[in-house]
PDB file of C-alpha atoms and ligand atoms in Angstrom:
ATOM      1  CA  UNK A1090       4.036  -5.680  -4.033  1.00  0.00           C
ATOM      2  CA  UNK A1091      -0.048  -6.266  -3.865  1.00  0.00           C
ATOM      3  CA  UNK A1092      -1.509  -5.967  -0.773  1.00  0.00           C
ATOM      4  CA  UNK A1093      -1.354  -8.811   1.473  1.00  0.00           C
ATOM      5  CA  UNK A1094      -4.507 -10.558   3.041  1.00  0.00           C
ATOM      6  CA  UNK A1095      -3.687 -11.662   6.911  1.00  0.00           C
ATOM      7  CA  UNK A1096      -4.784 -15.206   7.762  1.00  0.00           C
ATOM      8  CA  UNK A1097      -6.070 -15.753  11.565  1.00  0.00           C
ATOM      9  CA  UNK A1098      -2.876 -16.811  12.746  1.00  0.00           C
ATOM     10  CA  UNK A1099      -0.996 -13.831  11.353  1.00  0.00           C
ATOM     11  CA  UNK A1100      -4.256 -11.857  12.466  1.00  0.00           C
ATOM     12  CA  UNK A1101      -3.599 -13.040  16.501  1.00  0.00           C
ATOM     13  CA  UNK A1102       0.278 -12.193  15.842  1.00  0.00           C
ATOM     14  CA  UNK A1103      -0.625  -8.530  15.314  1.00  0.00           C
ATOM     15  CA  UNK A1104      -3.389  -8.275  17.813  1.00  0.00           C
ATOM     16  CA  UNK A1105      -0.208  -8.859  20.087  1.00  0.00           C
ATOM     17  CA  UNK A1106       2.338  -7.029  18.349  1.00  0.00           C
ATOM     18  CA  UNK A1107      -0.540  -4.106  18.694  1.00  0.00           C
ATOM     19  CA  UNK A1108      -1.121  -4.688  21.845  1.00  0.00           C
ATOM     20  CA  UNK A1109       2.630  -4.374  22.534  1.00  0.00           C
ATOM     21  CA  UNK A1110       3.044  -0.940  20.986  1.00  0.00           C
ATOM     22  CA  UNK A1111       0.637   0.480  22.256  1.00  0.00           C
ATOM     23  CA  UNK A1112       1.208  -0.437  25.935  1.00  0.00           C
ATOM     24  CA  UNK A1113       4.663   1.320  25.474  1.00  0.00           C
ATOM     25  CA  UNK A1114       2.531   4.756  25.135  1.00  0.00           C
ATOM     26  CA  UNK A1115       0.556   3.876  28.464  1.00  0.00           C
ATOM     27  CA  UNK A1116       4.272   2.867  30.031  1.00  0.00           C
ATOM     28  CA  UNK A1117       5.329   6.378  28.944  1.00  0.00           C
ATOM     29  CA  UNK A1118       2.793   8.785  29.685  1.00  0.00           C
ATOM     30  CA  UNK A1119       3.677   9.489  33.841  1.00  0.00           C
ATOM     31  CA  UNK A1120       7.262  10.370  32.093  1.00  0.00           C
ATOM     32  CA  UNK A1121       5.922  13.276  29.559  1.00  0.00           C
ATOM     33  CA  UNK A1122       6.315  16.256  31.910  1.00  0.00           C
ATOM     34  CA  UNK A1123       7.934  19.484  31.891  1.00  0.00           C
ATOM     35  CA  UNK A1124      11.533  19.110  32.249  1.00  0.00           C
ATOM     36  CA  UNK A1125      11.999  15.955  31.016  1.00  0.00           C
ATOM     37  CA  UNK A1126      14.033  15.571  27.832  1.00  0.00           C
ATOM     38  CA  UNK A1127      13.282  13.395  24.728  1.00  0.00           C
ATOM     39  CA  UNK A1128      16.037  12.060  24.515  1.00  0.00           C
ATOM     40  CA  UNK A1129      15.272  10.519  28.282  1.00  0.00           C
ATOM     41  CA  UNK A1130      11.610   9.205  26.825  1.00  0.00           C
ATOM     42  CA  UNK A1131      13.279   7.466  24.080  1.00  0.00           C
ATOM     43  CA  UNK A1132      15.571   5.804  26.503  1.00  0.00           C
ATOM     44  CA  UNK A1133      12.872   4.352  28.969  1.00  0.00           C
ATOM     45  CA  UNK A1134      11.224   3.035  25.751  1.00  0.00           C
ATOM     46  CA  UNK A1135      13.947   1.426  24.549  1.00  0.00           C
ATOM     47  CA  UNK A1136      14.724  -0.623  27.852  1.00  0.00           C
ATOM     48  CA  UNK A1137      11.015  -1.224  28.259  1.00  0.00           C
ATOM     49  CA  UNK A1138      10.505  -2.903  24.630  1.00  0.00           C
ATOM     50  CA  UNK A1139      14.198  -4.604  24.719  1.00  0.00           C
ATOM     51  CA  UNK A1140      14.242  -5.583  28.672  1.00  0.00           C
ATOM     52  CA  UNK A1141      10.280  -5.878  29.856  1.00  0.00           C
ATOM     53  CA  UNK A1142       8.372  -6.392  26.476  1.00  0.00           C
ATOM     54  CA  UNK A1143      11.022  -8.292  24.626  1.00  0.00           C
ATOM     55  CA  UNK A1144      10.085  -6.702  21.621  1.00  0.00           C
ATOM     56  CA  UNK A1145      12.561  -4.830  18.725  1.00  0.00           C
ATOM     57  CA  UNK A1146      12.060  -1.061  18.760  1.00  0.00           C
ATOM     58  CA  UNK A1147      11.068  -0.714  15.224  1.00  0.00           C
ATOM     59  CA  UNK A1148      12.481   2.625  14.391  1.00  0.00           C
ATOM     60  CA  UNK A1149      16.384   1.935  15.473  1.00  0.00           C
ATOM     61  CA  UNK A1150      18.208   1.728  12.415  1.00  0.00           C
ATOM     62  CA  UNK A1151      15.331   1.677  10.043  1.00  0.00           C
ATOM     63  CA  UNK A1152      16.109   2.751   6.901  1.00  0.00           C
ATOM     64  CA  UNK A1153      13.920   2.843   3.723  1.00  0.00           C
ATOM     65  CA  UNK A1154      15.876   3.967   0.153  1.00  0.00           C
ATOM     66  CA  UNK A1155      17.024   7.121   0.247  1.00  0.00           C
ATOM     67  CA  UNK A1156      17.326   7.502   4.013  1.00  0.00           C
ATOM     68  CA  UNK A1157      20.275   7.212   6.170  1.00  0.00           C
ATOM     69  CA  UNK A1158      19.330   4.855   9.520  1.00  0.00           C
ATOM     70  CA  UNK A1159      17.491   6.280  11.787  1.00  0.00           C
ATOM     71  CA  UNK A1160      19.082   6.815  15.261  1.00  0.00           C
ATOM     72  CA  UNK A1161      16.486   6.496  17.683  1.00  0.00           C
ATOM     73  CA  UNK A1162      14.297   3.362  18.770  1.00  0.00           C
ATOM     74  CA  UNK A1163      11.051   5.903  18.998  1.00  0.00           C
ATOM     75  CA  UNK A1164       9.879   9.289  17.081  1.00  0.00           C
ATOM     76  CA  UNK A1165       9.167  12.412  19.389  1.00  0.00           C
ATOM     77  CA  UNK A1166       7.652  15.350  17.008  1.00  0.00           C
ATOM     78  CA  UNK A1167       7.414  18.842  19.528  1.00  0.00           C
ATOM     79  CA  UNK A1168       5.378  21.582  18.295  1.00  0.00           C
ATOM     80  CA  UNK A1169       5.658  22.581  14.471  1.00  0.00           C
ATOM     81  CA  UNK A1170       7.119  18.730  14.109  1.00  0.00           C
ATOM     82  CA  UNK A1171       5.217  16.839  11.965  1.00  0.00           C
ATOM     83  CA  UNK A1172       6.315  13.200  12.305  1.00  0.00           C
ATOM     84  CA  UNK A1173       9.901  11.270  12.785  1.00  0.00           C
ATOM     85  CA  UNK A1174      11.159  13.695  15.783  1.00  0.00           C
ATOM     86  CA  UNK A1175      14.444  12.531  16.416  1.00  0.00           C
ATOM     87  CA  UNK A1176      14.850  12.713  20.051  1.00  0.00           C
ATOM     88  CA  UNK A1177      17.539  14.196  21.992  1.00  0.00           C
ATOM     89  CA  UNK A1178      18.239  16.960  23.986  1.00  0.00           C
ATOM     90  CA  UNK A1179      15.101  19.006  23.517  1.00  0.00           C
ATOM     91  CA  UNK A1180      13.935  20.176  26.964  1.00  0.00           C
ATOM     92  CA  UNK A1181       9.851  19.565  26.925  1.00  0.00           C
ATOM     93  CA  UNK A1182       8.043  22.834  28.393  1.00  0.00           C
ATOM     94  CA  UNK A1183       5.014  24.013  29.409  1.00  0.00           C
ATOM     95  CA  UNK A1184       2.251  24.637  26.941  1.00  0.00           C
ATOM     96  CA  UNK A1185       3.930  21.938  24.315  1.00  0.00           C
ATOM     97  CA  UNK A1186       2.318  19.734  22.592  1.00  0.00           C
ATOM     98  CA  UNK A1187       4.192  16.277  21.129  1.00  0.00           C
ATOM     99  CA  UNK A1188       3.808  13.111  19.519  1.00  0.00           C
ATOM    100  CA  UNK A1189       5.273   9.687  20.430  1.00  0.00           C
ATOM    101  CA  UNK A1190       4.890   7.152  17.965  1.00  0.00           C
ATOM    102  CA  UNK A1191       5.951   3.688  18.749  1.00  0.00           C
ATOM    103  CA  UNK A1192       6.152   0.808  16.535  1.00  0.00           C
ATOM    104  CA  UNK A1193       7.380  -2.528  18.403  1.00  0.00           C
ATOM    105  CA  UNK A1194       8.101  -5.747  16.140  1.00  0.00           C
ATOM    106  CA  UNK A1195       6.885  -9.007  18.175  1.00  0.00           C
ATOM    107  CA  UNK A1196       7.590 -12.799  16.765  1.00  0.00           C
ATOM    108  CA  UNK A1197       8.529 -10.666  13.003  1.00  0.00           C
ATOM    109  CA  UNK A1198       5.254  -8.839  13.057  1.00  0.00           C
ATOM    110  CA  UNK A1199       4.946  -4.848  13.473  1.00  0.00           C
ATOM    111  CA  UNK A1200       2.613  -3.044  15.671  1.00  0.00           C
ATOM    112  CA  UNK A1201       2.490   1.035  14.843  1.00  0.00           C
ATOM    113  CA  UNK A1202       0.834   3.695  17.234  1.00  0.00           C
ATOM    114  CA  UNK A1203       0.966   6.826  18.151  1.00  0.00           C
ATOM    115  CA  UNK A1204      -0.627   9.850  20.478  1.00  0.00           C
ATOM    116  CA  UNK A1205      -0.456  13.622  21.605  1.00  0.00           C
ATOM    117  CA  UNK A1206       0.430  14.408  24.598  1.00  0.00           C
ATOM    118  CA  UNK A1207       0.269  17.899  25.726  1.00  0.00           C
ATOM    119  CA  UNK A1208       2.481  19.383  28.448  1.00  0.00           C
ATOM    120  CA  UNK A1209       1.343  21.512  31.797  1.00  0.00           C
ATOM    121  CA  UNK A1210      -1.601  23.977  29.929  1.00  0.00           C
ATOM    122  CA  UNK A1211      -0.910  24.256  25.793  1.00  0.00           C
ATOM    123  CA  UNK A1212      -2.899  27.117  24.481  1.00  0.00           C
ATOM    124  CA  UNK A1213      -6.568  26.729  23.995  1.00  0.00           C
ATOM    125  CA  UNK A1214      -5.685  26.330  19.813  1.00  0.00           C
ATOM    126  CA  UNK A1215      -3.159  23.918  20.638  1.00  0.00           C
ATOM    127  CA  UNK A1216      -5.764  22.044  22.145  1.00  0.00           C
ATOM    128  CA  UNK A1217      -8.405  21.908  19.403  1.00  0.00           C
ATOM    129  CA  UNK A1218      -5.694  21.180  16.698  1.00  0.00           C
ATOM    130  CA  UNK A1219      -4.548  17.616  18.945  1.00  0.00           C
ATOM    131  CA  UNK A1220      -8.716  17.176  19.505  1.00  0.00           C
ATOM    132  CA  UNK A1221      -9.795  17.669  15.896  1.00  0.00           C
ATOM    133  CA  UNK A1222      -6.639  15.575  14.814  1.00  0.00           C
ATOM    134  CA  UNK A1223      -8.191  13.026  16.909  1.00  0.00           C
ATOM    135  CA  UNK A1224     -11.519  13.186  15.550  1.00  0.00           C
ATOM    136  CA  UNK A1225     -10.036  13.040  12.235  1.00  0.00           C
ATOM    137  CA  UNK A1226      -8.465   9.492  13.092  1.00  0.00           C
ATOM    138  CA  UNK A1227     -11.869   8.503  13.999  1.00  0.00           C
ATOM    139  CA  UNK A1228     -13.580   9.532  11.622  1.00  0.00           C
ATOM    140  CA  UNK A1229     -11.023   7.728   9.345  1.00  0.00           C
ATOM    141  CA  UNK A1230     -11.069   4.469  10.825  1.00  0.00           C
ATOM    142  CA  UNK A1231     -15.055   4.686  11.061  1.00  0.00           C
ATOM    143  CA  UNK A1232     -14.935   4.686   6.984  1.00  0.00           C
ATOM    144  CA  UNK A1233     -13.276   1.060   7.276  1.00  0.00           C
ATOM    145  CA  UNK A1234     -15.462  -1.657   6.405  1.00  0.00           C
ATOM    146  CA  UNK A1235     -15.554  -4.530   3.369  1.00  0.00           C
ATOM    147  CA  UNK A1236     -16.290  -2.633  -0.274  1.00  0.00           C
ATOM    148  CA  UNK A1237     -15.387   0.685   0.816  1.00  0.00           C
ATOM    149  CA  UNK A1238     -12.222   2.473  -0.274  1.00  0.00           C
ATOM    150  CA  UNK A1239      -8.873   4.047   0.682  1.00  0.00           C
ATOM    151  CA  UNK A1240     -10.536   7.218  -1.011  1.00  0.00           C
ATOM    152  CA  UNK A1241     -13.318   7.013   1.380  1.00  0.00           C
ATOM    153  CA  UNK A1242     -11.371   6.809   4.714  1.00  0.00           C
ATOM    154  CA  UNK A1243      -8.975   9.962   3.125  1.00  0.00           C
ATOM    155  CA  UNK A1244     -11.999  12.078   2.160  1.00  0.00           C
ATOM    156  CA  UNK A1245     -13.444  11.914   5.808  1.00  0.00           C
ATOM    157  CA  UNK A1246     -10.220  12.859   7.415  1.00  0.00           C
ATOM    158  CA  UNK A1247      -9.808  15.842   4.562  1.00  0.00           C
ATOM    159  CA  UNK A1248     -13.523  17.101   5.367  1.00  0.00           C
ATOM    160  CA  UNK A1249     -13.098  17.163   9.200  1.00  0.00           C
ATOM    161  CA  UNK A1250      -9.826  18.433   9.454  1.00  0.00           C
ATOM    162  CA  UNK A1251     -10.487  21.665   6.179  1.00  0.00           C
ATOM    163  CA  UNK A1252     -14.271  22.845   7.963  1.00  0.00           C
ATOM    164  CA  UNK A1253     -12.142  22.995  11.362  1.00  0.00           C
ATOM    165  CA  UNK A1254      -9.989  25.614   9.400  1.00  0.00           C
ATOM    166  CA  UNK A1255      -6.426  23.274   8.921  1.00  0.00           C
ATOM    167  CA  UNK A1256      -4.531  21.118   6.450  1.00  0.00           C
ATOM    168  CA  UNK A1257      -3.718  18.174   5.893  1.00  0.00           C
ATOM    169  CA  UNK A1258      -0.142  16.688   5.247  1.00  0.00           C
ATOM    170  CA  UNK A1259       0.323  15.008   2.079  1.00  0.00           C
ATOM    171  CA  UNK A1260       3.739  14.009   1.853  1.00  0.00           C
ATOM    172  CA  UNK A1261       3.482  11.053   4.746  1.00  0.00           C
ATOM    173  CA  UNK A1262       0.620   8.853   4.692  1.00  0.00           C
ATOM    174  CA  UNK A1263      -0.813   5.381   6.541  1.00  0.00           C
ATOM    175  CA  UNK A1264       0.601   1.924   5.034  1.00  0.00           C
ATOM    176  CA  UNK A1265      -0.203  -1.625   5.205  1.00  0.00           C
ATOM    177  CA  UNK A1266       2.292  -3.140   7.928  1.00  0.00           C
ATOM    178  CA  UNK A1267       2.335  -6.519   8.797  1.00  0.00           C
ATOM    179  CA  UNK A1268       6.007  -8.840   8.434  1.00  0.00           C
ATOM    180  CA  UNK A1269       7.044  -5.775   7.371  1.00  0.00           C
ATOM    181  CA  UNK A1270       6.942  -1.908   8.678  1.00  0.00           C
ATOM    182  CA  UNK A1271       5.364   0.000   5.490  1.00  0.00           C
ATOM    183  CA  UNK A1272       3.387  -2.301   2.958  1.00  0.00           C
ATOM    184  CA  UNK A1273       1.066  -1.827   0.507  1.00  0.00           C
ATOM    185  CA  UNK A1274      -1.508   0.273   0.316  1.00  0.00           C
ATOM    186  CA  UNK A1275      -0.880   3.959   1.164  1.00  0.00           C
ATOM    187  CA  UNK A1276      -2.932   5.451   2.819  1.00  0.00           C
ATOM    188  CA  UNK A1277      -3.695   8.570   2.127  1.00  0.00           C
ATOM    189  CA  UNK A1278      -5.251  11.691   4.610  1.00  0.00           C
ATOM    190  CA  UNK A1279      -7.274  13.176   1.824  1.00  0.00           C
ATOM    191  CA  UNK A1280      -8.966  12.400  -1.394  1.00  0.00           C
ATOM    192  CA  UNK A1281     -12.290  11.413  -3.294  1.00  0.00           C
ATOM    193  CA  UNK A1282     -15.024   9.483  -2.072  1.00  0.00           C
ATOM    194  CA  UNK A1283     -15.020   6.132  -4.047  1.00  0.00           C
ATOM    195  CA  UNK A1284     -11.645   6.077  -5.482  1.00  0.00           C
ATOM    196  CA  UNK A1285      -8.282   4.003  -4.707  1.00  0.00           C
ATOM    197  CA  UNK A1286      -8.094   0.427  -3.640  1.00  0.00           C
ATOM    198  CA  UNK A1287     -11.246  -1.976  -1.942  1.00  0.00           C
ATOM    199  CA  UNK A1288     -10.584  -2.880   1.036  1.00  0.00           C
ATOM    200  CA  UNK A1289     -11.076  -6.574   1.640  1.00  0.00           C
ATOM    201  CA  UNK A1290     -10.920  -9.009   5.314  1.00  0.00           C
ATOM    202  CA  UNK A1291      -8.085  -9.446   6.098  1.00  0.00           C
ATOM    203  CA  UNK A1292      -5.490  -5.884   5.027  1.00  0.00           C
ATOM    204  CA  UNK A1293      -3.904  -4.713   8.249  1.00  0.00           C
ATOM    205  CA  UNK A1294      -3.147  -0.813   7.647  1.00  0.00           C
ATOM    206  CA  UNK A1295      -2.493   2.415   9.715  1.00  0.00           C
ATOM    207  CA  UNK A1296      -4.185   5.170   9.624  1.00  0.00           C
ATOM    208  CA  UNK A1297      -2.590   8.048  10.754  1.00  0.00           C
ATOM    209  CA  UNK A1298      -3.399  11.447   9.707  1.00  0.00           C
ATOM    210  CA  UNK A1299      -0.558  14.861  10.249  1.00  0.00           C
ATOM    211  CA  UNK A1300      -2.594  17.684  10.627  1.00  0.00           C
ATOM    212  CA  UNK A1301      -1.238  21.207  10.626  1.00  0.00           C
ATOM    213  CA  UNK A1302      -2.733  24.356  12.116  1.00  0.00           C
ATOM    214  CA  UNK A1303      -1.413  26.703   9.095  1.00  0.00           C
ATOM    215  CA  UNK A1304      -0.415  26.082   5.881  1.00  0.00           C
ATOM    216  CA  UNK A1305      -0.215  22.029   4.502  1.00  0.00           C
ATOM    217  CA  UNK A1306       3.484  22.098   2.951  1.00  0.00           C
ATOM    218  CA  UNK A1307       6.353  20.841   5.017  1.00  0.00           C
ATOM    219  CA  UNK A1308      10.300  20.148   4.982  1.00  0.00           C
ATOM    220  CA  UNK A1309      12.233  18.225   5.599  1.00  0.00           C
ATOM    221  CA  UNK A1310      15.468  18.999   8.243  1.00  0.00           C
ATOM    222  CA  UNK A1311      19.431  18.549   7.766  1.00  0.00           C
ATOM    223  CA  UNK A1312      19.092  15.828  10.032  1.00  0.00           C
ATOM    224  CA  UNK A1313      17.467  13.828   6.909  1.00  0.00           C
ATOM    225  CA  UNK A1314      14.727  12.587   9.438  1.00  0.00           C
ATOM    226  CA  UNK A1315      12.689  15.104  11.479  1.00  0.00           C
ATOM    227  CA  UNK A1316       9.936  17.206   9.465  1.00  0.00           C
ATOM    228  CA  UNK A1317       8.645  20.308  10.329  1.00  0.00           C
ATOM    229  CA  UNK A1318       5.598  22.797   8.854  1.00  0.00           C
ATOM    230  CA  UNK A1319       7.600  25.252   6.532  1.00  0.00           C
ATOM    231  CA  UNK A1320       4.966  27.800   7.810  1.00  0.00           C
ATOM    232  CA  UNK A1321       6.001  26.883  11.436  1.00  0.00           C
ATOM    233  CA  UNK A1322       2.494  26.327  12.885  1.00  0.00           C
ATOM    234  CA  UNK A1323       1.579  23.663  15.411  1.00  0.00           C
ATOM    235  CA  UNK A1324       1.192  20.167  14.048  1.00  0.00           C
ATOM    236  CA  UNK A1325      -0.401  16.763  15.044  1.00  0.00           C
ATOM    237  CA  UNK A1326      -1.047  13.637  14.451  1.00  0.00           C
ATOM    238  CA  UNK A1327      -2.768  10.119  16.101  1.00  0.00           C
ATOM    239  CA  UNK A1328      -2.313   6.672  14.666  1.00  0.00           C
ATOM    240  CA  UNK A1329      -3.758   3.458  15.238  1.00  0.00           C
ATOM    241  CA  UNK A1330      -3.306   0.235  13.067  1.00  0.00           C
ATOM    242  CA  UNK A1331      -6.680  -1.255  12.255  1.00  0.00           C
ATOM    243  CA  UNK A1332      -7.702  -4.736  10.837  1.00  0.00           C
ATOM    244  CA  UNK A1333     -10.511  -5.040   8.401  1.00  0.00           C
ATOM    245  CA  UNK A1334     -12.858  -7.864   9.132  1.00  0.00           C
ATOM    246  CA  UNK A1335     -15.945  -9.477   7.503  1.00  0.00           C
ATOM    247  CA  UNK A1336     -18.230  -6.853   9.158  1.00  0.00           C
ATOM    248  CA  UNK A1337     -16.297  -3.380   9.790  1.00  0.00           C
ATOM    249  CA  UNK A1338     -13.102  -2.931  11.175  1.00  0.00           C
ATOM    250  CA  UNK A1339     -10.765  -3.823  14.241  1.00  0.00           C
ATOM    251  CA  UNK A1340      -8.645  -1.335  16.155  1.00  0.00           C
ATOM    252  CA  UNK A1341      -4.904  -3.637  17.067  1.00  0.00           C
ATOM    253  CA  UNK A1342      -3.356  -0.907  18.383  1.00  0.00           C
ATOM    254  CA  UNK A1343      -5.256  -0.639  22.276  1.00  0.00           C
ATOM    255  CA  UNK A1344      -4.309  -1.621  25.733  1.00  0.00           C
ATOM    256  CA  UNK A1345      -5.665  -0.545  28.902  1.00  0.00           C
ATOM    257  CA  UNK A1346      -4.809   3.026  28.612  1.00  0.00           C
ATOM    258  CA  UNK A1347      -6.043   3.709  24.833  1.00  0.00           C
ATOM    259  CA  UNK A1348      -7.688   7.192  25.200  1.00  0.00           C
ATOM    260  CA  UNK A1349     -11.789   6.214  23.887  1.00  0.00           C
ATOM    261  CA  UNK A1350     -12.959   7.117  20.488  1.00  0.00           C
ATOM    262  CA  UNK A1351     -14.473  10.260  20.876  1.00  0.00           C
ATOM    263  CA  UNK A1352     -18.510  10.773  21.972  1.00  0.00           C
ATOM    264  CA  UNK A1353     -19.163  13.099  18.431  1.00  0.00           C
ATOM    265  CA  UNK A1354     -16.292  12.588  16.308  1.00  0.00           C
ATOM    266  CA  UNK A1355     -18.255  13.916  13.233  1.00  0.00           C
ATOM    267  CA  UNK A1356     -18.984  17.147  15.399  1.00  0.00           C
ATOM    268  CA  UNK A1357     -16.589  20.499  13.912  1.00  0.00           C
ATOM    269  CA  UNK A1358     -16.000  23.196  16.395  1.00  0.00           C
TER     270      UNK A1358
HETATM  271  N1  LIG B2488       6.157   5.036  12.920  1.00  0.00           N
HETATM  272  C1  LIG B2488       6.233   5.838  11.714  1.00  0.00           C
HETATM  273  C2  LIG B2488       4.990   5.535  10.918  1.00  0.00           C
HETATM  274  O1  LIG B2488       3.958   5.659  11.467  1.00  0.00           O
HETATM  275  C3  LIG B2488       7.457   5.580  10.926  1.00  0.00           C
HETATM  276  C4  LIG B2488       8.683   6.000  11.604  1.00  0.00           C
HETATM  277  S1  LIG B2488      10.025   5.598  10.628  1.00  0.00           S
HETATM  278  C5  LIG B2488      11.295   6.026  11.653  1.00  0.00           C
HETATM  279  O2  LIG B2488       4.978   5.090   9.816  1.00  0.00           O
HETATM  280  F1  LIG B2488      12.341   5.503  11.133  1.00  0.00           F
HETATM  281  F2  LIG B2488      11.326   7.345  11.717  1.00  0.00           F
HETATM  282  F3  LIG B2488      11.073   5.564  12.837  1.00  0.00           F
HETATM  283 CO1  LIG B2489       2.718   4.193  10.671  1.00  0.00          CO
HETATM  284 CO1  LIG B2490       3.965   5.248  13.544  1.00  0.00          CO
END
């Protein structure tokens, strides 16, 4: 499948279905709090897409080649989880951190977000790692104009997230989305400057880099979903879906309570 060029109409379709998605993180946040299970958070999601939003929970039944469905209609990933947290009955606690990645379908187009959150006080490290992760997004989506490349936009999240001493997760990756959830082109969280596909007006992609505080490899659990650091470090990861237009880029994925692109993202510490 090439990659697929957006016209305007499909272009408003997943301004909304961005929108959307990422309006379920605001709805969430007052919920992420010590004691609270993820198994509730993925419940109040679901009713809020299905019954408020009257959008399709993504996730719910999902299932690419190779997987079995997936059960849930949103991904929590606690701690040394890396991405596609199945939730359940995992108590959050003090001094967690956890992702919560949404992606709402709207009139058959997909809208894909996700953030940290971090629970009561995480440990100064814990901190930096969702921060840097952060900056790494950034400094990802800053890359995204007309001419450059998919190597460019993996390089600057590589170079970021190596000088602030962690790794970068290779086996996942951002994707075109659009009609459907994962499209053409992957893209990847690391690489060479210059190399992999143009990007052109019009590709719709996510960018959405895994970072881990230890070592970059990674398995994957008996659940056939959830994957963790093999090293067992912390891990994290932001994701926005961004639109390239004739001068730079568009961010879809932002609502009222997007957290703002950091001050210095290209600052290490
Ligand atoms: N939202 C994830 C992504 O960013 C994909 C989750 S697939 C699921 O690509 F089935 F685990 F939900
Ligand atoms: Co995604
Ligand atoms: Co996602």
């Amino acid at each position: 499948m090439p990659i697929t060029l957006k016209s305007a109409p499909e272009i408003e379709a997943m301004r909304v279905a961005g929108r959307l998605a990422s309006e379920v993180l605001d709805y969430i946040t007052p919920f992420v709090r010590a004691g609270a299970t993820t198994g509730e958070l993925d419940r109040l999601c679901h009713e809020y897409m299905v019954n408020v939003q009257h959008t399709v929970p993504a996730p719910l039944n999902y299932a690419p080649p190779g997987y079995r469905p997936y059960p849930r209609s949103i991904c929590t990933s606690v701690n040394h989880q890396v991405c596609h947290g199945i939730p359940g009955e995992k108590v959050l606690k003090n001094g967690d951190i956890l992702n919560i990645d949404i992606t709402v379908i709207k009139d058959g187009f997909h809208g894909d977000t996700s953030r940290m959150f971090v629970i009561g006080e995480p440990s100064v490290a814990a901190r930096r790692l969702c921060r840097v992760t952060f900056e790494c997004m950034w400094l990802g989506i800053d890359q995204v104009r007309p001419g450059a490349t998919i190597g460019d936009i993996g390089h600057a999240i590589q170079r970021h997230a190596e000088a602030s001493g962690f790794s970068v997760v290779r086996e996942f990756c951002g994707h075109g989305i659009g009609r459907r959830f994962h499209e053409e082109p992957q893209v990847l969280h690391y690489g060479q400057p210059g190399s992999g596909e143009r990007l052109e007006p019009g590709m719709i992609f996510t960018i959405e880099p895994m970072i881990n505080a230890g070592r970059r490899e990674v398995r994957e659990m008996a659940d056939g979903w959830t994957i963790v650091t093999k090293d067992h470090s912390l891990s994290a990861q932001w994701e926005h879906t961004v639109l390239v237009t004739e001068s730079g880029h568009e961010v879809l994925t932002v609502s009222a309570g997007t957290p703002p692109r950091p001050q210095a993202p290209d600052a290490t510490g």
